[in-house]
């Protein structure tokens, strides 16, 4: 991928500021969900097969149903981001997640898994944009952290140990990542395991 702006425009041809502006004027409680997708090369087979598209399309349906069900009492804003060893890049948001994302190999990053740094970025950006919102950050990866700096790992551990009552961190990753996440203080109850294959992507998450 040569241009991050091209990625954003390709996946979200309509500017994503309208949804954020709409909730700014609302007096209802705001729930913000940030979904971080691992876009490293080890996920190639899942993108090539269409499994990630199918998984996210199903999640969009569920999120839209929940947002509609509670629309009178709360607002829902969803951000989606991709990460590998590159900086987290947000490329879609919307109050009810109007479209499933057309993930393709050509539009993805490569290299390692910068899990800690990406979660840090997601938390910081969501909390800055929506300081009074309840925030859920869900990270979906098929591997373990291998690209964040020591400073990013330390910051991640601080966030995990003191998330505050408005922040929830959740992870979907392979069983091999459980020990690593546990060392950093992530509760087992906040981790869903899947094994990096199409079957467990659709049945476990």
mmCIF file of C-alpha atoms in Angstrom:
data_model
loop_
_atom_site.group_PDB
_atom_site.id
_atom_site.type_symbol
_atom_site.label_atom_id
_atom_site.label_comp_id
_atom_site.label_asym_id
_atom_site.label_seq_id
_atom_site.Cartn_x
_atom_site.Cartn_y
_atom_site.Cartn_z
ATOM 1 C CA UNK A 1 0.000 0.000 0.000
ATOM 2 C CA UNK A 2 1.529 3.290 -1.039
ATOM 3 C CA UNK A 3 -0.837 5.856 0.405
ATOM 4 C CA UNK A 4 -2.843 5.736 3.620
ATOM 5 C CA UNK A 5 -5.185 8.447 2.348
ATOM 6 C CA UNK A 6 -6.025 6.221 -0.601
ATOM 7 C CA UNK A 7 -6.946 3.444 1.828
ATOM 8 C CA UNK A 8 -9.256 5.717 3.774
ATOM 9 C CA UNK A 9 -10.955 7.026 0.649
ATOM 10 C CA UNK A 10 -11.315 3.552 -0.839
ATOM 11 C CA UNK A 11 -13.018 2.142 2.235
ATOM 12 C CA UNK A 12 -15.026 5.198 3.180
ATOM 13 C CA UNK A 13 -15.882 7.345 0.151
ATOM 14 C CA UNK A 14 -18.312 9.376 2.266
ATOM 15 C CA UNK A 15 -16.592 11.528 4.881
ATOM 16 C CA UNK A 16 -16.858 10.080 8.362
ATOM 17 C CA UNK A 17 -17.262 13.362 10.264
ATOM 18 C CA UNK A 18 -21.048 13.539 9.914
ATOM 19 C CA UNK A 19 -21.694 10.773 12.425
ATOM 20 C CA UNK A 20 -19.377 12.285 15.022
ATOM 21 C CA UNK A 21 -20.978 15.701 14.643
ATOM 22 C CA UNK A 22 -24.435 14.194 15.039
ATOM 23 C CA UNK A 23 -23.662 12.661 18.425
ATOM 24 C CA UNK A 24 -21.915 15.807 19.658
ATOM 25 C CA UNK A 25 -25.254 17.630 19.758
ATOM 26 C CA UNK A 26 -27.068 14.738 21.455
ATOM 27 C CA UNK A 27 -27.848 14.678 25.172
ATOM 28 C CA UNK A 28 -28.077 10.888 25.305
ATOM 29 C CA UNK A 29 -25.277 8.739 26.775
ATOM 30 C CA UNK A 30 -22.768 7.729 24.135
ATOM 31 C CA UNK A 31 -21.289 4.283 23.623
ATOM 32 C CA UNK A 32 -18.186 4.172 21.432
ATOM 33 C CA UNK A 33 -16.919 0.901 19.989
ATOM 34 C CA UNK A 34 -13.496 0.693 18.370
ATOM 35 C CA UNK A 35 -12.724 -2.497 16.442
ATOM 36 C CA UNK A 36 -9.067 -3.097 15.611
ATOM 37 C CA UNK A 37 -8.415 -5.611 12.849
ATOM 38 C CA UNK A 38 -5.015 -7.245 12.458
ATOM 39 C CA UNK A 39 -3.968 -6.527 8.876
ATOM 40 C CA UNK A 40 -0.590 -8.259 8.949
ATOM 41 C CA UNK A 41 0.386 -10.798 6.290
ATOM 42 C CA UNK A 42 -0.418 -13.817 8.477
ATOM 43 C CA UNK A 43 -4.097 -12.959 8.016
ATOM 44 C CA UNK A 44 -3.834 -13.187 4.199
ATOM 45 C CA UNK A 45 -5.760 -16.422 3.872
ATOM 46 C CA UNK A 46 -8.717 -15.032 5.811
ATOM 47 C CA UNK A 47 -8.917 -11.902 3.710
ATOM 48 C CA UNK A 48 -8.438 -13.838 0.461
ATOM 49 C CA UNK A 49 -11.195 -16.295 1.325
ATOM 50 C CA UNK A 50 -13.656 -13.553 2.241
ATOM 51 C CA UNK A 51 -13.911 -14.816 5.827
ATOM 52 C CA UNK A 52 -13.097 -11.430 7.371
ATOM 53 C CA UNK A 53 -15.667 -9.696 5.174
ATOM 54 C CA UNK A 54 -18.284 -12.275 6.158
ATOM 55 C CA UNK A 55 -17.410 -12.008 9.834
ATOM 56 C CA UNK A 56 -17.592 -8.199 9.846
ATOM 57 C CA UNK A 57 -20.802 -8.156 7.819
ATOM 58 C CA UNK A 58 -22.414 -10.361 10.480
ATOM 59 C CA UNK A 59 -21.102 -8.087 13.231
ATOM 60 C CA UNK A 60 -22.481 -5.021 11.438
ATOM 61 C CA UNK A 61 -25.909 -6.627 11.404
ATOM 62 C CA UNK A 62 -25.755 -7.314 15.140
ATOM 63 C CA UNK A 63 -24.432 -3.847 16.007
ATOM 64 C CA UNK A 64 -27.120 -2.149 13.933
ATOM 65 C CA UNK A 65 -29.814 -4.193 15.679
ATOM 66 C CA UNK A 66 -28.524 -3.253 19.122
ATOM 67 C CA UNK A 67 -28.096 0.405 18.187
ATOM 68 C CA UNK A 68 -31.646 0.526 16.851
ATOM 69 C CA UNK A 69 -33.059 -1.278 19.878
ATOM 70 C CA UNK A 70 -31.564 1.258 22.308
ATOM 71 C CA UNK A 71 -31.731 4.307 20.044
ATOM 72 C CA UNK A 72 -34.092 6.227 22.368
ATOM 73 C CA UNK A 73 -31.811 5.945 25.406
ATOM 74 C CA UNK A 74 -28.282 6.039 23.960
ATOM 75 C CA UNK A 75 -26.194 6.817 20.911
ATOM 76 C CA UNK A 76 -23.778 4.373 19.328
ATOM 77 C CA UNK A 77 -20.665 5.317 17.402
ATOM 78 C CA UNK A 78 -18.375 2.715 15.835
ATOM 79 C CA UNK A 79 -14.828 3.160 14.599
ATOM 80 C CA UNK A 80 -12.932 0.511 12.659
ATOM 81 C CA UNK A 81 -9.156 0.482 12.307
ATOM 82 C CA UNK A 82 -6.472 -1.672 10.776
ATOM 83 C CA UNK A 83 -3.048 -2.343 12.228
ATOM 84 C CA UNK A 84 0.138 -4.307 11.692
ATOM 85 C CA UNK A 85 3.541 -2.808 12.417
ATOM 86 C CA UNK A 86 2.299 0.493 10.988
ATOM 87 C CA UNK A 87 0.475 3.134 12.975
ATOM 88 C CA UNK A 88 -3.181 2.456 13.579
ATOM 89 C CA UNK A 89 -5.264 4.109 10.871
ATOM 90 C CA UNK A 90 -8.962 4.752 11.362
ATOM 91 C CA UNK A 91 -10.955 4.463 8.190
ATOM 92 C CA UNK A 92 -14.644 4.265 8.987
ATOM 93 C CA UNK A 93 -17.138 5.393 11.558
ATOM 94 C CA UNK A 94 -20.855 5.759 11.681
ATOM 95 C CA UNK A 95 -23.660 5.851 14.220
ATOM 96 C CA UNK A 96 -25.085 2.540 13.051
ATOM 97 C CA UNK A 97 -22.252 1.204 10.885
ATOM 98 C CA UNK A 98 -24.047 1.596 7.608
ATOM 99 C CA UNK A 99 -21.817 -0.628 5.500
ATOM 100 C CA UNK A 100 -19.617 -3.677 5.889
ATOM 101 C CA UNK A 101 -16.051 -2.919 4.902
ATOM 102 C CA UNK A 102 -14.646 -4.266 1.608
ATOM 103 C CA UNK A 103 -11.387 -5.613 3.014
ATOM 104 C CA UNK A 104 -8.887 -6.680 0.367
ATOM 105 C CA UNK A 105 -5.263 -7.772 0.502
ATOM 106 C CA UNK A 106 -4.208 -4.794 -1.622
ATOM 107 C CA UNK A 107 -5.643 -2.365 0.916
ATOM 108 C CA UNK A 108 -3.883 -3.836 3.923
ATOM 109 C CA UNK A 109 -0.715 -3.206 5.819
ATOM 110 C CA UNK A 110 2.015 -5.816 6.148
ATOM 111 C CA UNK A 111 4.742 -6.898 8.566
ATOM 112 C CA UNK A 112 4.323 -7.435 12.300
ATOM 113 C CA UNK A 113 1.666 -7.130 14.988
ATOM 114 C CA UNK A 114 1.819 -3.799 16.829
ATOM 115 C CA UNK A 115 -0.918 -4.722 19.255
ATOM 116 C CA UNK A 116 0.027 -2.604 22.280
ATOM 117 C CA UNK A 117 0.785 0.535 20.331
ATOM 118 C CA UNK A 118 -2.397 0.197 18.298
ATOM 119 C CA UNK A 119 -4.593 -0.255 21.359
ATOM 120 C CA UNK A 120 -2.901 2.757 22.972
ATOM 121 C CA UNK A 121 -3.623 4.856 19.892
ATOM 122 C CA UNK A 122 -7.241 3.705 19.751
ATOM 123 C CA UNK A 123 -7.848 4.487 23.412
ATOM 124 C CA UNK A 124 -6.189 7.880 23.183
ATOM 125 C CA UNK A 125 -8.044 8.947 20.049
ATOM 126 C CA UNK A 126 -11.447 7.697 21.209
ATOM 127 C CA UNK A 127 -11.117 9.186 24.698
ATOM 128 C CA UNK A 128 -9.929 12.520 23.317
ATOM 129 C CA UNK A 129 -12.779 12.730 20.814
ATOM 130 C CA UNK A 130 -15.429 11.499 23.248
ATOM 131 C CA UNK A 131 -14.263 12.163 26.848
ATOM 132 C CA UNK A 132 -17.590 11.312 28.509
ATOM 133 C CA UNK A 133 -18.419 8.227 26.437
ATOM 134 C CA UNK A 134 -18.303 4.593 27.470
ATOM 135 C CA UNK A 135 -15.607 3.089 25.252
ATOM 136 C CA UNK A 136 -15.069 -0.514 24.188
ATOM 137 C CA UNK A 137 -11.907 -1.353 22.265
ATOM 138 C CA UNK A 138 -11.994 -4.814 20.659
ATOM 139 C CA UNK A 139 -8.782 -6.100 19.083
ATOM 140 C CA UNK A 140 -8.955 -9.038 16.666
ATOM 141 C CA UNK A 141 -5.625 -10.699 15.868
ATOM 142 C CA UNK A 142 -4.281 -14.093 14.885
ATOM 143 C CA UNK A 143 -0.936 -13.631 16.610
ATOM 144 C CA UNK A 144 1.002 -12.177 19.498
ATOM 145 C CA UNK A 145 2.465 -8.733 20.018
ATOM 146 C CA UNK A 146 5.816 -8.421 18.231
ATOM 147 C CA UNK A 147 6.173 -4.859 16.952
ATOM 148 C CA UNK A 148 5.476 -2.336 19.724
ATOM 149 C CA UNK A 149 8.259 -0.426 21.416
ATOM 150 C CA UNK A 150 9.048 -1.027 25.127
ATOM 151 C CA UNK A 151 7.488 2.356 25.861
ATOM 152 C CA UNK A 152 4.288 1.348 24.075
ATOM 153 C CA UNK A 153 4.126 -1.917 26.010
ATOM 154 C CA UNK A 154 4.600 -0.026 29.287
ATOM 155 C CA UNK A 155 1.831 2.396 28.350
ATOM 156 C CA UNK A 156 -0.452 -0.502 27.428
ATOM 157 C CA UNK A 157 0.129 -2.117 30.826
ATOM 158 C CA UNK A 158 -0.737 1.162 32.517
ATOM 159 C CA UNK A 159 -3.994 1.411 30.582
ATOM 160 C CA UNK A 160 -4.864 -2.202 31.419
ATOM 161 C CA UNK A 161 -4.176 -1.699 35.123
ATOM 162 C CA UNK A 162 -6.140 1.568 35.382
ATOM 163 C CA UNK A 163 -8.737 1.657 32.609
ATOM 164 C CA UNK A 164 -11.306 3.728 34.495
ATOM 165 C CA UNK A 165 -14.995 2.899 34.651
ATOM 166 C CA UNK A 166 -15.689 4.142 31.111
ATOM 167 C CA UNK A 167 -13.147 1.956 29.263
ATOM 168 C CA UNK A 168 -13.289 -1.751 28.455
ATOM 169 C CA UNK A 169 -10.552 -3.581 26.562
ATOM 170 C CA UNK A 170 -11.427 -6.883 24.882
ATOM 171 C CA UNK A 171 -9.308 -9.177 22.732
ATOM 172 C CA UNK A 172 -9.862 -12.011 20.292
ATOM 173 C CA UNK A 173 -6.694 -13.954 19.660
ATOM 174 C CA UNK A 174 -5.070 -17.394 19.576
ATOM 175 C CA UNK A 175 -4.622 -19.455 22.716
ATOM 176 C CA UNK A 176 -0.876 -18.892 22.385
ATOM 177 C CA UNK A 177 -1.439 -15.197 23.160
ATOM 178 C CA UNK A 178 -3.181 -15.824 26.490
ATOM 179 C CA UNK A 179 0.011 -15.996 28.546
ATOM 180 C CA UNK A 180 1.373 -12.795 27.001
ATOM 181 C CA UNK A 181 -1.833 -10.875 27.653
ATOM 182 C CA UNK A 182 -2.060 -12.257 31.185
ATOM 183 C CA UNK A 183 1.480 -11.025 31.924
ATOM 184 C CA UNK A 184 0.315 -7.553 31.042
ATOM 185 C CA UNK A 185 -2.683 -7.796 33.364
ATOM 186 C CA UNK A 186 -5.453 -8.555 30.864
ATOM 187 C CA UNK A 187 -8.196 -10.579 32.530
ATOM 188 C CA UNK A 188 -8.954 -13.970 31.000
ATOM 189 C CA UNK A 189 -12.595 -12.954 30.888
ATOM 190 C CA UNK A 190 -11.712 -10.186 28.441
ATOM 191 C CA UNK A 191 -10.121 -12.576 25.928
ATOM 192 C CA UNK A 192 -11.938 -14.759 23.416
ATOM 193 C CA UNK A 193 -9.781 -17.397 21.786
ATOM 194 C CA UNK A 194 -9.759 -18.385 18.153
ATOM 195 C CA UNK A 195 -7.020 -20.143 16.229
ATOM 196 C CA UNK A 196 -6.472 -17.989 13.163
ATOM 197 C CA UNK A 197 -8.655 -20.067 10.868
ATOM 198 C CA UNK A 198 -11.943 -19.484 9.122
ATOM 199 C CA UNK A 199 -13.906 -21.933 11.234
ATOM 200 C CA UNK A 200 -13.066 -20.432 14.611
ATOM 201 C CA UNK A 201 -13.365 -16.878 13.261
ATOM 202 C CA UNK A 202 -17.013 -17.485 12.507
ATOM 203 C CA UNK A 203 -17.889 -19.804 15.395
ATOM 204 C CA UNK A 204 -15.859 -18.491 18.336
ATOM 205 C CA UNK A 205 -16.171 -14.738 17.935
#
